[in-house]
Amino acid sequence: MYTPKPTSRLVLFSLILLLLLSFLAPSISSELDTADEDGDDMEGLEELIALDEEEDLQQHNTEGAQHEKLSEAEFVSKAQRIVLELNNDNTKRTIDGNEYVLVLGYAPWCMRSAELMPKFAEAATALKELGSPLLMAKVDAERYPKVASSLDIKGFPTLLLFVNGTSQPYTGGFSAEELVIWARKKTGVPIIRISSDAEASHFLKKHSMFMVGLFGKFEGPDYDEFTKAAEMDNEIQFVETSNAKIAKHLFPDFKSTSLFLGLVKSEPEKYTEYEGTFSRDGILQFLDDNKFPLITVLTELNAARVYSSTNKVQVLIIAEPDDFKKLVEPLQVVARKFKSKIMFIFVDIREDNLAKPFLTMFGLEESDDSVVVSFNYSSSLKYLLESDTTPTSIEDFCSGLLSGTVSPYYKSQPIPDNKNMSVLTVVGKTFDELILNSPENILLEIHTPWCITCETTSKQMEKLAKHFKGLDNLIFARIDASLNEHPKLQVDDYPTLLFYSADDKTNPIQLNTKSSIKELAALVNKNLKARDHEIRDEL
């Protein structure tokens, strides 16, 4: 008997998300901030590249030229030299001889590697200034393939943290700030303590999102839970203070109290106070519910974080930016109503790398109009708003998602004309009528355009239909699984032949597609329940 497998819809859904995660891995800006507040960073760079400057001076002196002050762009180039380049000779010594080593595996031709490397170097500079014990290293996997293989680097870019020689995958963000936060937490500094206004001002210049805690003493059960949460979280910097004025400096909405916890971020809802009991899980859930803005703009930079969000229901507004601007203010009101239950995401429809995979899942890849879709990751179902895109319709759509009154969406081609066809064409909308509710025996071919062997099976189906012509209780049919979906169509391999018996449509029998035409005819004969006609065994 045929054992149901994951539906083709779910296979496609999982595959596209996997492709998104791999394709939209780190793609980030390589420019350093030029604001005055970065002066301290530039001074640190000067100190760190002193040895490189000495080497350059020697070269300039041979030409009798005077060494000139380096431009900021040159500083960035020099900063990249702070990162150790691994090779065949120094890799084992480096990994085994340092407690913490963060390795970037890259390829010269990889665009995303090129975009990540300046941020990696910037993070290395910041960590060095902070006195971090972490060594930052990189390896050109194309030049040193054996080194890359020994470190288990298989794709580009790859980040791995080695702790006493044992590797673990990098799970943080891909901006310089996120790299620094993740690295410090993994190397024993999960919380920054701030004791003065000057320290608070300096911290605010470098961090746009953080969790601040006010404690009378840095001890006790509440503080212990705060510390545990800081150690568990890999994305957000935790800070602590025992001074209410400093807490007010960091969190202007702070109300005088002896115990306080709040999240600061650079979004319209900039300050959010934690009002739950002090527990590790409660604090972490609070972060998951509040770390994203009311409406997240999907980018290549934040894609991995968005896809890994614990929010089980995501609503995506795929539209032109100008159309989205007309919706954004009222939509924020809607998003606030469903906060922590639904994550709202804007996707620029012009960005094919971001929008097209989602549109393809709904058969709308050629659409130029605004589209609102939803994914429920707990049930692996998808939904489509099939009315006009307005704040009211989106709010009703979201309410229906949570109440279960919105039906899942399944792709379907238009209903075809099957008149005089020996093999009927089934689509998503006709699967119930032609397959599940039909009183006849049915042999169904499930195929896709990219399937190499499907054409052979299709030819066999045509021959079988001709051979069994005139048999009233047997119908031959086929369906393109790439364009049609149905909750009862559970196939993950193509081509597939399913025999639906007239008296049992819930348990189709799978026939071997590698069988010869004669063997298939025999299998059909064997599974037919009603034999009103004499059927020849040979073609």
Coordinates of C-alpha atoms in Angstrom, one line a residue:
M1 CA 0.0 0.0 0.0
Y2 CA 1.1 3.6 -0.6
T3 CA 2.3 5.4 2.5
P4 CA 1.6 9.1 2.4
K5 CA 4.7 11.3 2.4
P6 CA 5.2 15.0 2.9
T7 CA 3.1 16.9 0.3
S8 CA 4.8 18.3 -2.7
R9 CA 3.6 21.7 -1.5
L10 CA 5.4 21.3 1.8
V11 CA 8.5 20.0 0.0
L12 CA 8.5 23.1 -2.2
F13 CA 7.9 25.3 0.8
S14 CA 10.8 23.9 2.7
L15 CA 13.1 23.9 -0.3
I16 CA 12.4 27.6 -1.1
L17 CA 13.0 28.6 2.5
L18 CA 16.3 26.7 2.5
L19 CA 17.3 28.4 -0.7
L20 CA 16.4 31.7 0.7
L21 CA 18.5 31.1 3.8
S22 CA 21.5 30.0 1.8
F23 CA 21.2 32.7 -0.9
L24 CA 20.5 35.5 1.5
A25 CA 23.3 34.7 3.9
P26 CA 25.4 37.7 4.8
S27 CA 25.1 40.6 2.3
I28 CA 26.0 43.8 4.0
S29 CA 27.4 47.2 3.4
S30 CA 31.2 47.6 3.6
E31 CA 31.4 51.3 4.4
L32 CA 32.6 52.6 7.8
D33 CA 30.6 55.3 9.5
T34 CA 32.1 58.7 8.9
A35 CA 30.5 60.5 11.8
D36 CA 32.6 62.4 14.4
E37 CA 31.7 59.8 17.0
D38 CA 34.0 57.3 15.2
G39 CA 37.1 59.3 16.0
D40 CA 38.0 56.9 18.8
D41 CA 37.7 54.0 16.5
M42 CA 40.1 55.6 14.0
E43 CA 42.7 56.2 16.7
G44 CA 42.5 52.6 17.7
L45 CA 43.0 51.6 14.1
E46 CA 46.2 53.7 13.9
E47 CA 47.6 51.9 16.9
L48 CA 46.7 48.4 15.5
I49 CA 48.2 48.9 12.1
A50 CA 51.5 50.4 13.3
L51 CA 53.5 47.4 12.1
D52 CA 52.0 47.6 8.7
E53 CA 52.8 51.3 8.5
E54 CA 56.4 50.6 9.3
E55 CA 56.6 48.2 6.4
D56 CA 55.1 50.8 4.1
L57 CA 57.5 53.5 5.4
Q58 CA 60.4 51.4 4.4
Q59 CA 59.0 51.1 0.9
H60 CA 58.4 54.8 0.6
N61 CA 61.8 55.7 1.9
T62 CA 63.5 53.7 -0.8
E63 CA 61.7 56.0 -3.2
G64 CA 62.5 59.1 -1.2
A65 CA 58.9 59.9 -0.6
Q66 CA 57.4 61.2 2.6
H67 CA 54.8 59.0 4.3
E68 CA 51.4 60.8 4.3
K69 CA 48.6 60.3 6.6
L70 CA 46.4 57.5 5.6
S71 CA 42.8 58.2 4.5
E72 CA 39.9 56.5 6.1
A73 CA 39.6 54.0 3.2
E74 CA 43.2 53.1 3.7
F75 CA 42.6 52.5 7.3
V76 CA 39.8 50.1 6.5
S77 CA 42.2 48.2 4.2
K78 CA 44.8 48.1 6.9
A79 CA 42.3 47.0 9.5
Q80 CA 41.6 43.9 7.4
R81 CA 45.2 42.9 8.0
I82 CA 44.5 42.7 11.7
V83 CA 42.6 39.5 10.8
L84 CA 45.1 36.6 10.7
E85 CA 45.3 34.9 7.3
L86 CA 45.4 31.1 7.8
N87 CA 47.4 28.9 5.5
N88 CA 48.8 25.4 5.3
D89 CA 51.5 26.1 7.8
N90 CA 49.8 28.1 10.6
T91 CA 46.3 26.8 10.8
K92 CA 46.8 23.9 13.2
R93 CA 49.1 26.0 15.4
T94 CA 46.6 28.9 15.5
I95 CA 43.5 26.7 16.3
D96 CA 45.3 24.6 18.9
G97 CA 47.3 27.5 20.5
N98 CA 44.4 29.9 21.2
E99 CA 41.4 29.4 23.5
Y100 CA 39.0 31.3 21.1
V101 CA 39.4 31.6 17.3
L102 CA 36.6 32.9 15.1
V103 CA 37.4 31.8 11.5
L104 CA 35.9 33.3 8.3
G105 CA 36.0 30.9 5.4
Y106 CA 35.7 32.8 2.1
A107 CA 36.3 32.6 -1.7
P108 CA 37.7 35.5 -3.7
W109 CA 35.0 35.3 -6.3
C110 CA 32.1 35.2 -3.7
M111 CA 30.3 38.6 -3.6
R112 CA 28.8 37.9 -0.1
S113 CA 32.3 37.1 1.2
A114 CA 33.6 40.4 -0.1
E115 CA 30.7 42.2 1.6
L116 CA 31.3 40.5 4.9
M117 CA 35.0 40.8 5.2
P118 CA 35.2 44.6 6.0
K119 CA 32.6 44.1 8.7
F120 CA 34.6 41.1 10.0
A121 CA 37.7 43.3 10.1
E122 CA 35.8 46.1 11.8
A123 CA 34.6 43.7 14.4
A124 CA 38.1 42.5 14.9
T125 CA 39.3 46.0 15.6
A126 CA 36.5 46.7 18.1
L127 CA 37.2 43.4 19.9
K128 CA 40.9 44.1 20.1
E129 CA 40.2 47.5 21.6
L130 CA 37.9 45.8 24.2
G131 CA 40.7 43.5 25.2
S132 CA 38.9 40.4 23.9
P133 CA 40.8 37.1 24.1
L134 CA 39.2 36.1 20.7
L135 CA 41.5 35.8 17.7
M136 CA 39.9 36.6 14.4
A137 CA 41.2 34.7 11.4
K138 CA 40.2 34.1 7.8
V139 CA 41.1 31.4 5.2
D140 CA 40.9 31.7 1.4
A141 CA 39.3 28.3 0.7
E142 CA 40.1 28.4 -3.0
R143 CA 43.8 29.0 -2.3
Y144 CA 44.0 26.6 0.6
P145 CA 41.4 23.9 0.0
K146 CA 43.0 21.4 2.4
V147 CA 42.8 23.9 5.2
A148 CA 39.2 24.7 4.4
S149 CA 38.4 21.0 4.3
S150 CA 40.1 20.3 7.6
L151 CA 38.0 23.1 9.2
D152 CA 34.8 21.7 7.7
I153 CA 34.2 24.8 5.6
K154 CA 31.9 23.8 2.7
G155 CA 30.2 27.0 1.6
F156 CA 31.0 30.7 1.4
P157 CA 31.1 32.7 3.5
T158 CA 31.3 30.4 6.6
L159 CA 31.9 31.5 10.1
L160 CA 33.1 29.0 12.8
L161 CA 34.1 29.6 16.4
F162 CA 36.8 27.3 17.8
V163 CA 36.9 27.0 21.5
N164 CA 40.0 25.0 22.7
G165 CA 40.2 23.5 19.2
T166 CA 36.5 22.4 19.0
S167 CA 34.3 24.2 16.5
Q168 CA 30.8 25.5 16.8
P169 CA 28.7 27.3 14.1
Y170 CA 28.2 31.0 14.2
T171 CA 24.6 31.9 15.0
G172 CA 24.7 35.7 15.2
G173 CA 24.0 38.6 12.9
F174 CA 26.3 39.9 10.2
S175 CA 26.9 43.6 11.0
A176 CA 30.1 44.5 12.8
E177 CA 28.1 45.3 16.0
E178 CA 26.3 41.9 15.9
L179 CA 29.6 40.1 15.3
V180 CA 31.1 41.9 18.4
I181 CA 28.0 41.1 20.6
W182 CA 28.0 37.4 19.7
A183 CA 31.7 37.1 20.1
R184 CA 31.8 38.7 23.5
K185 CA 29.0 36.6 24.8
K186 CA 30.7 33.4 23.6
T187 CA 33.9 34.4 25.2
G188 CA 32.6 35.2 28.7
V189 CA 31.3 38.8 28.5
P190 CA 27.5 38.5 28.3
I191 CA 26.8 41.8 30.2
I192 CA 28.4 45.2 30.1
R193 CA 28.4 47.1 33.4
I194 CA 27.9 50.9 33.1
S195 CA 28.9 53.0 36.1
S196 CA 29.0 56.6 34.8
D197 CA 27.3 59.0 32.4
A198 CA 30.4 59.1 30.3
E199 CA 30.4 55.3 29.9
A200 CA 26.7 55.5 29.1
S201 CA 27.3 58.1 26.4
H202 CA 30.1 56.1 24.9
F203 CA 27.9 53.0 24.9
L204 CA 25.0 54.8 23.2
K205 CA 27.3 55.8 20.3
K206 CA 28.1 52.2 19.5
H207 CA 24.8 50.3 20.2
S208 CA 21.4 50.9 18.6
M209 CA 19.7 48.0 20.4
F210 CA 20.2 46.7 23.9
M211 CA 18.6 45.3 27.0
V212 CA 19.2 47.5 30.2
G213 CA 18.7 46.3 33.7
L214 CA 18.8 48.3 36.9
F215 CA 19.6 46.4 40.1
G216 CA 20.3 47.6 43.6
K217 CA 22.9 44.9 43.9
F218 CA 24.4 42.6 41.3
E219 CA 23.2 39.5 43.1
G220 CA 20.1 37.7 44.1
P221 CA 17.5 35.5 42.2
D222 CA 16.3 38.3 39.9
Y223 CA 19.8 39.2 38.9
D224 CA 20.7 35.6 38.4
E225 CA 17.8 35.2 35.9
F226 CA 18.9 38.3 34.1
T227 CA 22.4 36.9 33.8
K228 CA 21.1 33.5 32.5
A229 CA 19.1 35.3 29.8
A230 CA 22.1 37.3 28.8
E231 CA 24.1 34.2 28.4
M232 CA 21.5 32.4 26.4
D233 CA 20.7 35.2 24.0
N234 CA 23.1 35.6 21.0
E235 CA 21.8 38.8 19.4
I236 CA 21.2 41.6 21.9
Q237 CA 23.7 43.3 24.1
F238 CA 22.8 43.3 27.8
V239 CA 23.9 46.2 30.1
E240 CA 23.5 46.6 33.8
T241 CA 23.7 49.5 36.2
S242 CA 22.9 50.2 39.9
N243 CA 22.4 53.9 39.3
A244 CA 18.9 55.2 38.5
K245 CA 20.2 58.3 36.7
I246 CA 22.3 56.2 34.4
A247 CA 19.3 53.9 33.8
K248 CA 17.4 57.1 32.8
H249 CA 20.2 58.1 30.5
L250 CA 20.1 54.8 28.7
F251 CA 16.3 54.4 28.9
P252 CA 14.6 57.9 28.9
D253 CA 11.2 56.5 29.6
F254 CA 12.5 54.9 32.8
K255 CA 10.3 55.4 35.9
S256 CA 11.9 55.5 39.2
T257 CA 12.1 52.1 40.7
S258 CA 14.7 49.9 42.4
L259 CA 14.3 47.0 39.9
F260 CA 13.9 47.6 36.2
L261 CA 14.4 45.9 32.8
G262 CA 13.8 47.4 29.4
L263 CA 14.6 47.0 25.7
V264 CA 15.9 49.9 23.6
K265 CA 15.9 49.8 19.8
S266 CA 16.1 52.3 16.9
E267 CA 12.4 51.9 15.8
P268 CA 9.2 53.8 16.3
E269 CA 8.6 51.8 19.5
K270 CA 12.0 52.7 20.8
Y271 CA 11.5 52.0 24.5
T272 CA 9.7 48.9 25.8
E273 CA 9.6 48.0 29.5
Y274 CA 9.6 44.4 30.7
E275 CA 6.7 43.9 33.0
G276 CA 6.9 40.2 33.6
T277 CA 8.5 38.2 36.5
F278 CA 12.3 38.0 36.4
S279 CA 12.9 34.6 34.8
R280 CA 15.3 33.5 32.1
D281 CA 12.6 32.2 29.8
G282 CA 10.3 35.2 30.4
I283 CA 13.0 37.6 29.5
L284 CA 14.0 35.7 26.4
Q285 CA 10.4 35.5 25.3
F286 CA 10.1 39.2 25.8
L287 CA 13.1 39.7 23.5
D288 CA 11.7 37.5 20.8
D289 CA 8.3 39.3 21.0
N290 CA 9.8 42.8 20.8
K291 CA 13.2 42.8 19.1
F292 CA 11.7 43.3 15.7
P293 CA 9.8 46.5 14.7
L294 CA 6.1 46.5 14.3
I295 CA 6.7 46.0 10.6
T296 CA 10.0 44.5 9.6
V297 CA 11.4 45.5 6.2
L298 CA 13.0 42.3 4.8
T299 CA 16.5 42.7 3.5
E300 CA 19.4 40.4 2.7
L301 CA 21.0 41.5 5.9
N302 CA 18.2 40.5 8.3
A303 CA 16.7 37.6 6.3
A304 CA 18.2 34.9 8.4
R305 CA 17.0 36.5 11.7
V306 CA 13.5 37.0 10.2
Y307 CA 13.2 33.3 9.1
S308 CA 14.4 32.1 12.4
S309 CA 12.0 34.2 14.4
T310 CA 9.9 32.2 17.0
N311 CA 6.7 33.9 15.8
K312 CA 4.8 31.1 14.3
V313 CA 2.6 33.2 12.1
Q314 CA 4.2 35.7 9.6
V315 CA 2.2 38.0 7.4
L316 CA 4.1 39.4 4.4
I317 CA 3.1 42.5 2.4
I318 CA 4.8 42.2 -1.0
A319 CA 4.4 45.5 -2.7
E320 CA 6.0 48.5 -4.4
P321 CA 7.6 50.9 -1.8
D322 CA 5.2 53.7 -2.8
D323 CA 2.2 51.6 -2.4
F324 CA 3.5 50.3 1.0
K325 CA 4.0 53.9 2.2
K326 CA 0.3 54.5 1.8
L327 CA -0.4 51.6 4.1
V328 CA 2.4 51.8 6.7
E329 CA 0.8 54.1 9.3
P330 CA -2.6 52.4 9.6
L331 CA -0.8 49.1 9.2
Q332 CA 1.3 49.8 12.3
V333 CA -1.9 50.2 14.3
V334 CA -3.0 46.8 13.0
A335 CA 0.4 45.3 13.8
R336 CA 0.3 46.6 17.4
K337 CA -3.0 44.7 17.9
F338 CA -1.4 41.4 17.0
K339 CA 2.0 42.0 18.6
S340 CA 3.7 38.8 19.7
K341 CA 1.2 36.7 17.8
I342 CA 1.9 37.8 14.3
M343 CA 5.1 39.1 12.7
F344 CA 4.5 41.7 9.9
I345 CA 7.0 41.9 7.1
F346 CA 7.3 44.2 4.1
V347 CA 9.0 42.8 1.0
D348 CA 9.9 45.1 -1.9
I349 CA 8.3 43.4 -4.9
R350 CA 11.1 44.8 -7.1
E351 CA 13.7 42.8 -5.3
D352 CA 13.5 39.5 -7.1
N353 CA 15.9 37.7 -4.8
L354 CA 13.5 38.4 -1.9
A355 CA 10.0 38.6 -3.3
K356 CA 10.0 36.0 -6.2
P357 CA 10.5 32.9 -4.1
F358 CA 7.4 33.8 -2.0
L359 CA 5.4 34.8 -5.1
T360 CA 6.3 31.5 -6.8
M361 CA 4.9 29.5 -3.9
F362 CA 1.5 31.0 -4.7
G363 CA 1.8 30.9 -8.5
L364 CA 2.0 34.7 -8.6
E365 CA 5.6 35.2 -9.8
E366 CA 4.4 37.5 -12.6
S367 CA 2.2 39.7 -10.4
D368 CA 2.9 43.4 -10.3
D369 CA 0.1 44.1 -7.8
S370 CA 0.4 44.2 -4.0
V371 CA 0.1 40.8 -2.5
V372 CA -0.5 39.8 1.1
V373 CA 0.4 36.3 2.1
S374 CA 1.0 34.4 5.4
F375 CA 2.9 31.4 6.7
N376 CA 2.2 29.4 9.8
Y377 CA 5.4 27.5 10.6
S378 CA 3.8 25.4 13.3
S379 CA 1.3 23.9 10.8
S380 CA 3.4 24.4 7.6
L381 CA 0.4 26.0 5.9
K382 CA 0.3 29.1 3.7
Y383 CA -2.5 31.6 3.2
L384 CA -3.4 34.3 0.6
L385 CA -5.4 37.5 1.1
E386 CA -7.7 37.3 -1.9
S387 CA -9.4 40.6 -1.4
D388 CA -8.1 44.2 -1.9
T389 CA -5.1 45.1 0.1
T390 CA -6.4 47.6 2.7
P391 CA -5.6 48.0 6.4
T392 CA -9.2 46.7 7.2
S393 CA -8.9 43.7 5.0
I394 CA -5.4 42.9 6.4
E395 CA -6.8 43.1 10.0
D396 CA -9.7 40.8 9.1
F397 CA -7.2 38.5 7.4
C398 CA -5.1 38.4 10.6
S399 CA -8.0 37.8 12.8
G400 CA -9.1 34.9 10.6
L401 CA -5.6 33.4 10.7
L402 CA -5.7 33.3 14.5
S403 CA -9.2 32.0 14.8
G404 CA -8.8 29.4 12.0
T405 CA -11.5 30.8 9.8
V406 CA -9.2 31.5 6.9
S407 CA -8.7 28.6 4.6
P408 CA -5.2 27.5 3.6
Y409 CA -4.2 28.4 0.0
Y410 CA -3.4 25.7 -2.6
K411 CA -2.1 26.5 -6.1
S412 CA -4.2 25.5 -9.1
Q413 CA -4.1 26.0 -12.8
P414 CA -7.3 27.1 -14.6
I415 CA -9.8 24.3 -15.1
P416 CA -9.0 22.7 -18.5
D417 CA -11.3 21.3 -21.2
N418 CA -10.9 17.5 -21.1
K419 CA -13.4 16.8 -23.9
N420 CA -12.3 13.8 -26.0
M421 CA -9.0 13.4 -24.0
S422 CA -7.8 9.9 -23.4
V423 CA -5.8 11.1 -20.3
L424 CA -7.6 13.7 -18.3
T425 CA -5.7 16.8 -17.0
V426 CA -6.4 17.3 -13.3
V427 CA -5.7 20.7 -11.5
G428 CA -5.9 21.7 -7.9
K429 CA -9.4 22.9 -8.2
T430 CA -10.7 19.7 -9.8
F431 CA -8.8 17.1 -7.7
D432 CA -11.8 16.5 -5.4
E433 CA -14.2 16.1 -8.3
L434 CA -12.1 14.0 -10.7
I435 CA -10.2 12.0 -8.2
L436 CA -11.5 11.8 -4.7
N437 CA -15.2 12.0 -5.4
S438 CA -15.2 10.0 -8.7
P439 CA -17.0 6.6 -8.6
E440 CA -14.4 5.1 -11.0
N441 CA -11.0 3.5 -10.7
I442 CA -8.3 6.0 -11.5
L443 CA -4.7 5.8 -12.5
L444 CA -3.1 9.1 -11.8
E445 CA 0.3 10.3 -13.1
I446 CA 2.0 13.0 -11.0
H447 CA 4.7 14.9 -12.9
T448 CA 6.7 18.1 -12.9
P449 CA 8.4 20.0 -15.8
W450 CA 11.9 19.5 -14.4
C451 CA 11.5 15.7 -14.0
I452 CA 13.8 13.9 -16.4
T453 CA 12.0 10.6 -16.6
C454 CA 8.4 12.0 -16.5
E455 CA 8.2 12.1 -20.3
T456 CA 8.7 8.3 -20.5
T457 CA 6.0 7.7 -18.0
S458 CA 3.7 10.0 -19.8
K459 CA 4.1 8.1 -23.0
Q460 CA 3.4 4.8 -21.1
M461 CA 0.2 6.4 -19.8
E462 CA -1.0 7.3 -23.3
K463 CA -0.4 3.7 -24.4
L464 CA -2.2 2.3 -21.4
A465 CA -5.2 4.6 -22.0
K466 CA -5.4 3.4 -25.5
H467 CA -5.0 -0.3 -24.5
F468 CA -7.8 0.0 -21.9
K469 CA -10.1 2.2 -24.0
G470 CA -13.7 1.3 -23.7
L471 CA -13.4 0.2 -20.0
D472 CA -16.1 2.3 -18.3
N473 CA -14.8 1.9 -14.8
L474 CA -11.2 3.0 -15.4
I475 CA -10.0 6.6 -16.0
F476 CA -6.5 7.8 -16.7
A477 CA -5.4 11.2 -15.5
R478 CA -2.3 13.3 -14.8
I479 CA -1.5 16.4 -12.7
D480 CA 1.4 18.9 -12.8
A481 CA 2.6 19.0 -9.2
S482 CA 4.6 22.2 -9.7
L483 CA 1.5 24.2 -10.5
N484 CA -1.2 22.4 -8.6
E485 CA -1.6 21.5 -4.9
H486 CA -4.1 19.7 -2.8
P487 CA -3.9 18.6 0.9
K488 CA -4.6 15.0 -0.1
L489 CA -1.9 14.9 -2.8
Q490 CA 1.0 13.7 -0.8
V491 CA 3.9 13.0 -3.1
D492 CA 7.6 13.9 -3.0
D493 CA 9.0 12.0 -5.9
Y494 CA 8.4 12.3 -9.6
P495 CA 7.1 10.8 -11.6
T496 CA 4.6 8.9 -9.4
L497 CA 1.8 6.6 -10.5
L498 CA -1.1 6.2 -8.0
F499 CA -4.0 3.8 -8.5
Y500 CA -7.2 5.1 -6.7
S501 CA -9.6 2.2 -6.3
A502 CA -13.3 3.0 -6.9
D503 CA -14.2 1.8 -3.4
D504 CA -11.2 3.3 -1.5
K505 CA -9.9 6.7 -2.4
T506 CA -8.2 7.4 0.9
N507 CA -5.4 4.8 0.4
P508 CA -4.0 5.0 -3.2
I509 CA -1.7 2.2 -4.3
Q510 CA 1.7 3.3 -5.7
L511 CA 2.8 1.6 -8.9
N512 CA 6.5 1.2 -9.8
T513 CA 7.2 3.8 -12.6
K514 CA 10.3 1.7 -13.6
S515 CA 8.0 -1.1 -14.7
S516 CA 7.6 -1.9 -18.4
I517 CA 4.3 -1.2 -20.2
K518 CA 3.4 -4.9 -20.0
E519 CA 4.1 -4.9 -16.2
L520 CA 2.0 -1.8 -15.7
A521 CA -0.9 -3.3 -17.6
A522 CA -0.7 -6.4 -15.4
L523 CA -0.7 -4.2 -12.3
V524 CA -3.7 -2.3 -13.4
N525 CA -5.6 -5.5 -14.1
K526 CA -4.6 -6.9 -10.7
N527 CA -6.0 -3.8 -8.9
L528 CA -9.2 -3.4 -10.8
K529 CA -12.2 -4.4 -8.6
A530 CA -14.9 -4.6 -11.3
R531 CA -14.1 -6.7 -14.4
D532 CA -17.1 -6.1 -16.7
H533 CA -15.0 -6.7 -19.8
E534 CA -12.4 -9.2 -20.8
I535 CA -9.0 -7.5 -20.7
R536 CA -6.1 -8.7 -22.6
D537 CA -2.9 -9.2 -20.7
E538 CA -0.7 -8.4 -23.6
L539 CA -0.4 -5.2 -25.5

